[in-house]
Amino acid sequence: MSQPRSAFLQAAIERGFLHQCTDLDALDKLFQDEVVTAYIGFDATADSLHVGSLVPIMLLRLLQQTGHKPVVLMGGGTTKVGDPSGKDEQRKLLSDADIASNIQGIQNVFEKFVAFGAESSDAKSTGGKPTDAIMVNNADWLDALDYIPFLRDYGRHFSINRMLSFDSVKLRLDREQPLSFLEFNYMVLQSYDFLELSRRHGCRVQMGGSDQWGNIVSGIDLARRVDQAALFGLTTPLLTTATGAKMGKTADGAVWLNADRLSAYDYWQYWRNTHDDDVGRFLKLFTELPMGEIKRLESLEGVEINDAKKILANEATTLCHGADAAKAAAETAEKTFDDGGAGSGLPTIDIARADLDDGILAYDLFKRANLASSNGEARRLIKGGGARANDEKIANDAVVISAADINDNGVIKLSAGKKRHVLVRPV
């Protein structure tokens, strides 16, 4: 096809968001001709989203900034089934209360990235700009379905042969891992979501990760068969880092987007620690810097690439936690690493003063501070010379840390390597 002319697709391709599209030429024309409503679904499997969800979130933001309408679909219904995509075993089944609590925990994240209007989940527009985002919950229609009528009206449009060919099902079967009948229904329900959103909100496009391709095209096919509607789908690439790690995962766990799950400082540090080979790609996806500036930054070499990483950390943290939090995180990092200071603002744990008076074995304290996942890992860290207390190397795993180690700032600074630090505060 010719180079897309619509602002959304041009930017999506230039910044690396586009992986697959059902009909790029026709979709490009649609984006040129009208304000397009597009959605991405997010299941409520935890009370926060993590960095792995940032690509679709940033895509919704780009959609709105180029003059179109984002729909955030919360999977209050589909979470009860569980998406088998990319999983070797069935997801843990959550109660209705757990799902509602998780939705409450993650919905505020979206307000930082897209602008919402006054439209409710079950009503047409009540005012506001045509590009105002809306948030809906698929439990509103999935919970009310009658099983037999649903199967008769919609189930007959799905071919088991075709469903077995999609990666979300095929990979599980190829690995000889069980796939429950409950999970097998996920594709049908996600397809029905697209049909409902088309009917309720005039939604023409579903977007998602490349592992959702089969579910997306099934929804397009269902809407064509049932409503003769012409819908579109596009997917984003599933990201891994230059080291092959899954995006949003570290040795310490998920990189959460909610500040109550991960501090703004630790979030900033995640981006600051980006591999050199990932800097340009992440600047395109996770910041709104002009492409010319990104090209300049990604061309930096040697120690200068660290300046680009700090800019990436500042920009990404500003979007998620605000400019003040990003500035504070950067200042803390500078004080900690450049000035050698105590680093107020670092992650902090409270330890009973009485325990510190008695003394705590260093490896045990590192485990309590989540700088090691086990006593064994903490001992290996100490033996390898990577453990420090108040910037002094811990000589061996028999060392005891006590109240005598509390510094002038009233804390004990623990360090695992050069980049991970926790303050121990006596209480």
CSV table of C-alpha atoms in Angstrom, one decimal:
chain,number,residue,atom,x,y,z
A,1,MET,CA,0.0,0.0,0.0
A,2,SER,CA,1.0,3.7,-0.2
A,3,GLN,CA,2.3,5.4,2.9
A,4,PRO,CA,-0.7,6.1,5.2
A,5,ARG,CA,-1.9,9.7,5.2
A,6,SER,CA,-4.0,9.6,8.4
A,7,ALA,CA,-2.1,11.2,11.4
A,8,PHE,CA,-2.9,8.2,13.7
A,9,LEU,CA,-1.6,5.5,11.4
A,10,GLN,CA,1.4,7.5,10.3
A,11,ALA,CA,2.4,8.1,14.0
A,12,ALA,CA,1.6,4.5,15.0
A,13,ILE,CA,3.9,3.1,12.3
A,14,GLU,CA,6.7,5.6,12.8
A,15,ARG,CA,6.8,4.9,16.6
A,16,GLY,CA,6.6,1.1,16.3
A,17,PHE,CA,3.1,0.4,17.5
A,18,LEU,CA,1.8,-1.4,14.4
A,19,HIS,CA,2.3,-5.2,14.0
A,20,GLN,CA,-0.8,-6.5,12.1
A,21,CYS,CA,-3.8,-4.9,10.5
A,22,THR,CA,-6.8,-6.5,8.8
A,23,ASP,CA,-7.1,-3.9,6.0
A,24,LEU,CA,-4.6,-1.1,6.3
A,25,ASP,CA,-5.7,0.8,3.2
A,26,ALA,CA,-9.4,0.8,4.1
A,27,LEU,CA,-8.6,1.7,7.8
A,28,ASP,CA,-6.4,4.5,6.7
A,29,LYS,CA,-9.2,6.0,4.6
A,30,LEU,CA,-11.6,5.6,7.6
A,31,PHE,CA,-9.2,7.5,9.9
A,32,GLN,CA,-9.0,10.3,7.2
A,33,ASP,CA,-12.7,10.5,6.7
A,34,GLU,CA,-14.2,10.5,10.2
A,35,VAL,CA,-13.7,10.5,13.9
A,36,VAL,CA,-13.1,6.8,14.6
A,37,THR,CA,-14.0,5.0,17.9
A,38,ALA,CA,-11.6,2.3,18.8
A,39,TYR,CA,-11.2,0.1,21.9
A,40,ILE,CA,-8.8,-2.0,23.8
A,41,GLY,CA,-9.8,-4.5,26.5
A,42,PHE,CA,-8.1,-5.0,29.8
A,43,ASP,CA,-8.9,-7.9,32.1
A,44,ALA,CA,-8.9,-7.2,35.9
A,45,THR,CA,-6.5,-10.0,37.0
A,46,ALA,CA,-4.7,-7.8,39.5
A,47,ASP,CA,-5.4,-4.5,41.3
A,48,SER,CA,-2.9,-2.6,39.1
A,49,LEU,CA,-1.7,-2.8,35.5
A,50,HIS,CA,2.0,-3.1,34.9
A,51,VAL,CA,4.5,-1.8,32.3
A,52,GLY,CA,3.5,-4.6,30.0
A,53,SER,CA,0.2,-2.8,29.5
A,54,LEU,CA,1.8,0.5,28.6
A,55,VAL,CA,2.0,-0.2,24.8
A,56,PRO,CA,-1.9,-0.4,24.5
A,57,ILE,CA,-2.4,2.5,26.9
A,58,MET,CA,0.0,4.7,24.9
A,59,LEU,CA,-1.8,3.6,21.7
A,60,LEU,CA,-5.1,4.8,23.1
A,61,ARG,CA,-3.4,8.1,24.1
A,62,LEU,CA,-2.1,8.5,20.5
A,63,LEU,CA,-5.5,7.7,19.1
A,64,GLN,CA,-7.1,10.5,21.1
A,65,GLN,CA,-4.3,13.0,20.4
A,66,THR,CA,-4.8,12.5,16.7
A,67,GLY,CA,-8.5,13.3,16.9
A,68,HIS,CA,-10.2,10.0,17.6
A,69,LYS,CA,-12.2,8.4,20.4
A,70,PRO,CA,-10.8,5.8,22.7
A,71,VAL,CA,-12.9,3.2,24.6
A,72,VAL,CA,-11.3,1.5,27.6
A,73,LEU,CA,-13.1,-1.8,28.0
A,74,MET,CA,-12.7,-3.3,31.5
A,75,GLY,CA,-13.1,-7.1,31.4
A,76,GLY,CA,-15.4,-7.5,34.4
A,77,GLY,CA,-17.1,-10.4,32.6
A,78,THR,CA,-14.2,-11.9,30.6
A,79,THR,CA,-12.0,-12.0,33.7
A,80,LYS,CA,-14.4,-14.6,35.1
A,81,VAL,CA,-13.4,-16.8,32.2
A,82,GLY,CA,-9.7,-16.2,31.9
A,83,ASP,CA,-7.8,-15.5,28.7
A,84,PRO,CA,-5.7,-18.5,27.7
A,85,SER,CA,-3.4,-16.4,25.4
A,86,GLY,CA,0.2,-16.9,26.3
A,87,LYS,CA,-0.5,-19.1,29.3
A,88,ASP,CA,0.4,-22.7,29.9
A,89,GLU,CA,-2.2,-23.2,32.6
A,90,GLN,CA,-5.6,-21.8,33.5
A,91,ARG,CA,-5.6,-18.4,35.2
A,92,LYS,CA,-6.7,-18.3,38.9
A,93,LEU,CA,-10.4,-17.9,39.1
A,94,LEU,CA,-11.4,-14.7,40.9
A,95,SER,CA,-14.5,-13.9,42.8
A,96,ASP,CA,-16.9,-11.1,41.8
A,97,ALA,CA,-15.6,-9.1,44.8
A,98,ASP,CA,-12.0,-9.6,43.8
A,99,ILE,CA,-12.7,-8.5,40.2
A,100,ALA,CA,-14.6,-5.4,41.3
A,101,SER,CA,-11.7,-4.5,43.7
A,102,ASN,CA,-9.2,-4.9,40.9
A,103,ILE,CA,-11.2,-2.7,38.5
A,104,GLN,CA,-11.3,0.0,41.2
A,105,GLY,CA,-7.5,-0.3,41.6
A,106,ILE,CA,-6.6,0.1,37.9
A,107,GLN,CA,-9.2,2.4,36.5
A,108,ASN,CA,-7.5,5.5,37.8
A,109,VAL,CA,-4.4,4.7,35.8
A,110,PHE,CA,-6.2,5.6,32.6
A,111,GLU,CA,-7.1,9.1,33.7
A,112,LYS,CA,-3.4,9.9,33.6
A,113,PHE,CA,-3.1,9.0,29.9
A,114,VAL,CA,-6.5,9.8,28.3
A,115,ALA,CA,-9.2,12.5,28.8
A,116,PHE,CA,-12.6,11.1,29.8
A,117,GLY,CA,-15.9,12.7,29.1
A,118,ALA,CA,-19.3,12.4,30.7
A,119,GLU,CA,-20.6,9.5,28.7
A,120,SER,CA,-21.8,6.6,30.8
A,121,SER,CA,-21.2,2.9,30.1
A,122,ASP,CA,-24.8,2.3,28.9
A,123,ALA,CA,-25.9,5.5,27.3
A,124,LYS,CA,-25.2,7.5,24.2
A,125,SER,CA,-23.3,10.7,24.4
A,126,THR,CA,-24.4,13.1,27.1
A,127,GLY,CA,-22.2,16.0,26.0
A,128,GLY,CA,-18.5,16.7,25.8
A,129,LYS,CA,-16.1,16.5,22.9
A,130,PRO,CA,-16.5,13.7,20.3
A,131,THR,CA,-13.0,12.5,21.2
A,132,ASP,CA,-13.6,12.2,24.9
A,133,ALA,CA,-12.6,8.7,26.1
A,134,ILE,CA,-15.1,6.4,27.8
A,135,MET,CA,-14.7,3.4,30.1
A,136,VAL,CA,-17.1,0.5,29.9
A,137,ASN,CA,-17.4,-2.9,31.6
A,138,ASN,CA,-18.2,-6.0,29.6
A,139,ALA,CA,-19.9,-7.5,32.6
A,140,ASP,CA,-22.8,-5.1,31.8
A,141,TRP,CA,-23.8,-7.4,28.9
A,142,LEU,CA,-22.0,-10.6,29.5
A,143,ASP,CA,-23.5,-11.2,32.9
A,144,ALA,CA,-27.0,-10.9,31.5
A,145,LEU,CA,-26.6,-13.5,28.7
A,146,ASP,CA,-28.9,-16.5,28.6
A,147,TYR,CA,-26.7,-19.5,27.7
A,148,ILE,CA,-28.9,-21.4,25.2
A,149,PRO,CA,-30.2,-18.3,23.3
A,150,PHE,CA,-26.6,-17.0,23.1
A,151,LEU,CA,-25.3,-20.3,21.7
A,152,ARG,CA,-28.1,-20.4,19.1
A,153,ASP,CA,-27.7,-16.7,18.1
A,154,TYR,CA,-23.9,-16.4,18.1
A,155,GLY,CA,-22.2,-19.8,18.8
A,156,ARG,CA,-23.3,-21.1,15.5
A,157,HIS,CA,-21.1,-18.6,13.7
A,158,PHE,CA,-17.8,-20.0,15.2
A,159,SER,CA,-16.0,-22.9,13.7
A,160,ILE,CA,-14.2,-25.2,16.1
A,161,ASN,CA,-11.8,-26.1,13.4
A,162,ARG,CA,-10.8,-22.4,12.9
A,163,MET,CA,-10.6,-21.7,16.6
A,164,LEU,CA,-8.2,-24.6,17.1
A,165,SER,CA,-5.9,-23.0,14.5
A,166,PHE,CA,-5.4,-19.7,16.5
A,167,ASP,CA,-2.3,-19.4,18.6
A,168,SER,CA,-4.1,-18.8,21.9
A,169,VAL,CA,-5.5,-22.3,21.6
A,170,LYS,CA,-3.0,-24.1,19.4
A,171,LEU,CA,0.1,-23.3,21.5
A,172,ARG,CA,-1.6,-24.7,24.6
A,173,LEU,CA,-2.6,-27.9,22.8
A,174,ASP,CA,0.8,-28.3,21.2
A,175,ARG,CA,2.4,-28.2,24.6
A,176,GLU,CA,0.0,-30.8,25.8
A,177,GLN,CA,-1.3,-28.5,28.5
A,178,PRO,CA,-5.0,-28.8,29.4
A,179,LEU,CA,-7.4,-26.2,28.0
A,180,SER,CA,-10.6,-26.0,29.9
A,181,PHE,CA,-14.0,-25.5,28.2
A,182,LEU,CA,-14.3,-22.3,30.3
A,183,GLU,CA,-11.2,-20.9,28.7
A,184,PHE,CA,-12.2,-22.1,25.2
A,185,ASN,CA,-15.2,-19.7,25.4
A,186,TYR,CA,-13.0,-16.7,25.9
A,187,MET,CA,-12.6,-16.1,22.1
A,188,VAL,CA,-16.4,-16.2,21.7
A,189,LEU,CA,-17.0,-13.7,24.5
A,190,GLN,CA,-14.3,-11.3,23.3
A,191,SER,CA,-15.8,-11.5,19.8
A,192,TYR,CA,-19.2,-10.7,21.2
A,193,ASP,CA,-17.7,-7.7,23.0
A,194,PHE,CA,-16.7,-6.2,19.7
A,195,LEU,CA,-20.2,-6.7,18.4
A,196,GLU,CA,-21.8,-5.0,21.5
A,197,LEU,CA,-19.4,-2.1,21.3
A,198,SER,CA,-20.2,-1.6,17.6
A,199,ARG,CA,-23.9,-1.5,18.4
A,200,ARG,CA,-23.7,0.6,21.6
A,201,HIS,CA,-20.9,3.0,20.8
A,202,GLY,CA,-20.3,2.8,17.0
A,203,CYS,CA,-16.9,1.3,17.7
A,204,ARG,CA,-15.2,0.4,14.4
A,205,VAL,CA,-11.7,-0.8,15.5
A,206,GLN,CA,-10.4,-3.2,18.1
A,207,MET,CA,-6.7,-2.9,19.0
A,208,GLY,CA,-4.5,-5.2,21.2
A,209,GLY,CA,-1.4,-7.2,21.5
A,210,SER,CA,-0.4,-9.6,18.7
A,211,ASP,CA,-1.5,-12.5,20.9
A,212,GLN,CA,-5.0,-11.2,20.5
A,213,TRP,CA,-5.1,-11.5,16.7
A,214,GLY,CA,-7.3,-14.5,16.6
A,215,ASN,CA,-9.8,-13.0,19.1
A,216,ILE,CA,-9.9,-9.8,17.1
A,217,VAL,CA,-10.5,-11.2,13.7
A,218,SER,CA,-13.2,-13.5,15.1
A,219,GLY,CA,-15.0,-10.5,16.4
A,220,ILE,CA,-14.8,-8.8,13.0
A,221,ASP,CA,-16.1,-12.0,11.4
A,222,LEU,CA,-19.0,-12.2,13.9
A,223,ALA,CA,-20.1,-8.6,13.3
A,224,ARG,CA,-20.0,-9.2,9.5
A,225,ARG,CA,-22.1,-12.3,9.8
A,226,VAL,CA,-24.7,-11.0,12.3
A,227,ASP,CA,-24.9,-7.2,11.6
A,228,GLN,CA,-23.2,-6.9,8.2
A,229,ALA,CA,-20.9,-4.4,9.9
A,230,ALA,CA,-17.4,-3.6,8.5
A,231,LEU,CA,-15.0,-3.6,11.4
A,232,PHE,CA,-11.3,-3.5,11.6
A,233,GLY,CA,-8.5,-4.8,13.8
A,234,LEU,CA,-4.9,-4.0,14.4
A,235,THR,CA,-2.3,-5.3,16.8
A,236,THR,CA,0.9,-4.1,18.5
A,237,PRO,CA,4.1,-6.2,18.8
A,238,LEU,CA,4.6,-8.1,22.0
A,239,LEU,CA,7.7,-6.5,23.5
A,240,THR,CA,10.7,-8.1,25.0
A,241,THR,CA,13.8,-6.2,26.1
A,242,ALA,CA,17.2,-6.5,24.4
A,243,THR,CA,18.1,-9.2,26.9
A,244,GLY,CA,15.1,-11.3,26.0
A,245,ALA,CA,13.1,-10.5,29.2
A,246,LYS,CA,9.4,-10.0,29.0
A,247,MET,CA,8.5,-6.3,29.1
A,248,GLY,CA,7.4,-5.2,32.6
A,249,LYS,CA,9.0,-8.0,34.5
A,250,THR,CA,12.2,-7.8,36.5
A,251,ALA,CA,14.0,-10.1,39.0
A,252,ASP,CA,12.0,-8.3,41.7
A,253,GLY,CA,8.6,-8.8,40.1
A,254,ALA,CA,6.2,-6.8,38.0
A,255,VAL,CA,6.8,-3.1,37.3
A,256,TRP,CA,3.4,-1.8,38.5
A,257,LEU,CA,1.8,1.4,37.3
A,258,ASN,CA,0.0,2.2,40.6
A,259,ALA,CA,2.2,4.1,43.1
A,260,ASP,CA,0.8,2.0,46.0
A,261,ARG,CA,2.3,-1.1,44.3
A,262,LEU,CA,5.6,0.4,43.1
A,263,SER,CA,7.0,3.8,44.2
A,264,ALA,CA,7.6,6.5,41.6
A,265,TYR,CA,11.3,6.3,42.4
A,266,ASP,CA,11.4,2.6,41.6
A,267,TYR,CA,9.4,3.2,38.5
A,268,TRP,CA,11.9,5.9,37.4
A,269,GLN,CA,14.8,3.6,38.1
A,270,TYR,CA,13.2,0.9,35.9
A,271,TRP,CA,13.4,3.2,32.9
A,272,ARG,CA,16.8,4.6,33.9
A,273,ASN,CA,18.2,1.0,33.9
A,274,THR,CA,17.0,0.4,30.3
A,275,HIS,CA,19.5,-1.6,28.2
A,276,ASP,CA,21.4,0.6,25.8
A,277,ASP,CA,19.9,-1.2,22.8
A,278,ASP,CA,16.3,-0.5,23.9
A,279,VAL,CA,16.6,3.3,24.5
A,280,GLY,CA,15.5,4.4,21.0
A,281,ARG,CA,12.6,2.0,20.8
A,282,PHE,CA,11.3,2.9,24.3
A,283,LEU,CA,11.6,6.6,23.7
A,284,LYS,CA,9.4,6.1,20.6
A,285,LEU,CA,6.8,4.0,22.4
A,286,PHE,CA,6.7,5.5,25.9
A,287,THR,CA,7.4,9.2,25.5
A,288,GLU,CA,6.0,12.0,23.4
A,289,LEU,CA,9.3,13.5,22.4
A,290,PRO,CA,9.5,14.6,18.8
A,291,MET,CA,11.0,12.0,16.5
A,292,GLY,CA,13.9,14.2,15.6
A,293,GLU,CA,14.9,14.5,19.3
A,294,ILE,CA,14.6,10.7,19.7
A,295,LYS,CA,16.9,10.1,16.8
A,296,ARG,CA,19.4,12.4,18.4
A,297,LEU,CA,19.2,10.6,21.7
A,298,GLU,CA,19.3,7.1,20.4
A,299,SER,CA,22.5,8.0,18.5
A,300,LEU,CA,24.4,8.8,21.7
A,301,GLU,CA,27.2,6.4,22.6
A,302,GLY,CA,29.3,5.5,25.6
A,303,VAL,CA,28.5,7.2,28.8
A,304,GLU,CA,26.4,9.8,27.0
A,305,ILE,CA,23.6,7.2,26.5
A,306,ASN,CA,23.0,7.6,30.2
A,307,ASP,CA,21.7,11.1,29.5
A,308,ALA,CA,19.1,9.6,27.1
A,309,LYS,CA,18.1,7.0,29.7
A,310,LYS,CA,17.5,9.8,32.3
A,311,ILE,CA,15.3,11.6,29.8
A,312,LEU,CA,13.4,8.4,29.1
A,313,ALA,CA,12.9,7.9,32.9
A,314,ASN,CA,11.8,11.5,33.4
A,315,GLU,CA,9.3,11.4,30.5
A,316,ALA,CA,7.8,8.0,31.3
A,317,THR,CA,7.5,8.8,35.0
A,318,THR,CA,5.9,12.2,34.3
A,319,LEU,CA,3.2,10.5,32.2
A,320,CYS,CA,2.4,7.9,34.9
A,321,HIS,CA,3.1,9.7,38.2
A,322,GLY,CA,3.2,13.4,37.3
A,323,ALA,CA,6.0,15.9,36.8
A,324,ASP,CA,6.6,16.5,40.5
A,325,ALA,CA,7.1,12.8,41.2
A,326,ALA,CA,9.5,12.5,38.2
A,327,LYS,CA,11.5,15.5,39.4
A,328,ALA,CA,11.7,14.1,42.9
A,329,ALA,CA,12.8,10.7,41.7
A,330,ALA,CA,15.5,12.2,39.5
A,331,GLU,CA,16.8,14.3,42.3
A,332,THR,CA,16.9,11.3,44.7
A,333,ALA,CA,18.8,9.3,42.1
A,334,GLU,CA,21.3,12.1,41.6
A,335,LYS,CA,21.8,12.5,45.3
A,336,THR,CA,22.2,8.7,45.8
A,337,PHE,CA,24.4,7.9,42.9
A,338,ASP,CA,26.2,11.2,42.0
A,339,ASP,CA,26.5,12.8,45.4
A,340,GLY,CA,26.7,9.7,47.5
A,341,GLY,CA,24.0,11.1,49.9
A,342,ALA,CA,21.5,9.1,52.0
A,343,GLY,CA,18.9,9.4,49.3
A,344,SER,CA,15.7,10.5,51.1
A,345,GLY,CA,12.8,9.4,48.9
A,346,LEU,CA,14.3,5.9,48.4
A,347,PRO,CA,12.0,2.9,49.2
A,348,THR,CA,11.8,2.6,53.0
A,349,ILE,CA,10.9,-0.3,55.3
A,350,ASP,CA,10.1,0.0,59.0
A,351,ILE,CA,11.9,-2.2,61.5
A,352,ALA,CA,11.2,-2.4,65.2
A,353,ARG,CA,13.8,-0.4,67.1
A,354,ALA,CA,14.0,-3.3,69.6
A,355,ASP,CA,15.0,-5.7,66.8
A,356,LEU,CA,17.8,-3.3,65.7
A,357,ASP,CA,18.9,-3.0,69.3
A,358,ASP,CA,19.3,-6.7,69.4
A,359,GLY,CA,21.0,-6.8,66.0
A,360,ILE,CA,19.8,-8.5,62.8
A,361,LEU,CA,21.9,-10.7,60.6
A,362,ALA,CA,22.7,-8.8,57.4
A,363,TYR,CA,21.3,-11.5,55.1
A,364,ASP,CA,18.0,-11.6,57.0
A,365,LEU,CA,17.7,-7.8,56.8
A,366,PHE,CA,18.3,-7.8,53.1
A,367,LYS,CA,15.6,-10.4,52.7
A,368,ARG,CA,13.2,-8.3,54.8
A,369,ALA,CA,14.0,-5.3,52.6
A,370,ASN,CA,13.1,-7.3,49.5
A,371,LEU,CA,16.6,-6.8,48.2
A,372,ALA,CA,16.8,-10.6,48.0
A,373,SER,CA,14.1,-13.2,47.6
A,374,SER,CA,15.5,-15.6,50.1
A,375,ASN,CA,18.2,-15.9,52.7
A,376,GLY,CA,20.3,-18.0,50.3
A,377,GLU,CA,20.1,-15.3,47.6
A,378,ALA,CA,21.1,-12.7,50.2
A,379,ARG,CA,24.1,-14.7,51.3
A,380,ARG,CA,25.2,-15.1,47.7
A,381,LEU,CA,24.9,-11.3,47.3
A,382,ILE,CA,27.1,-10.7,50.3
A,383,LYS,CA,29.7,-13.3,49.3
A,384,GLY,CA,29.8,-11.7,45.8
A,385,GLY,CA,30.6,-8.4,47.3
A,386,GLY,CA,27.4,-6.7,46.1
A,387,ALA,CA,25.8,-5.9,49.5
A,388,ARG,CA,26.5,-2.7,51.4
A,389,ALA,CA,25.2,-1.0,54.5
A,390,ASN,CA,25.6,2.8,54.5
A,391,ASP,CA,27.8,2.5,51.4
A,392,GLU,CA,30.2,0.2,53.2
A,393,LYS,CA,30.7,-3.4,51.8
A,394,ILE,CA,29.4,-6.1,54.1
A,395,ALA,CA,32.4,-8.4,54.6
A,396,ASN,CA,30.6,-11.8,55.2
A,397,ASP,CA,27.2,-13.3,55.9
A,398,ALA,CA,27.9,-13.4,59.7
A,399,VAL,CA,27.8,-9.6,59.9
A,400,VAL,CA,25.1,-8.2,62.2
A,401,ILE,CA,23.4,-4.9,61.5
A,402,SER,CA,22.2,-3.1,64.6
A,403,ALA,CA,21.0,0.3,65.9
A,404,ALA,CA,24.7,1.3,66.0
A,405,ASP,CA,24.5,1.5,62.2
A,406,ILE,CA,21.8,4.1,62.1
A,407,ASN,CA,23.3,7.1,60.2
A,408,ASP,CA,22.9,10.8,60.8
A,409,ASN,CA,19.7,10.8,58.8
A,410,GLY,CA,18.1,8.3,61.3
A,411,VAL,CA,18.1,5.4,58.9
A,412,ILE,CA,20.3,2.5,57.6
A,413,LYS,CA,20.9,2.5,53.9
A,414,LEU,CA,21.1,-1.0,52.3
A,415,SER,CA,22.4,-1.4,48.8
A,416,ALA,CA,22.3,-4.4,46.5
A,417,GLY,CA,24.7,-3.6,43.7
A,418,LYS,CA,24.9,0.0,42.4
A,419,LYS,CA,21.2,0.6,41.5
A,420,ARG,CA,19.0,-1.0,44.2
A,421,HIS,CA,18.7,0.7,47.5
A,422,VAL,CA,16.3,0.6,50.5
A,423,LEU,CA,16.3,2.7,53.7
A,424,VAL,CA,15.7,0.9,57.0
A,425,ARG,CA,13.8,3.2,59.4
A,426,PRO,CA,13.6,2.3,63.1
A,427,VAL,CA,10.1,2.5,64.6
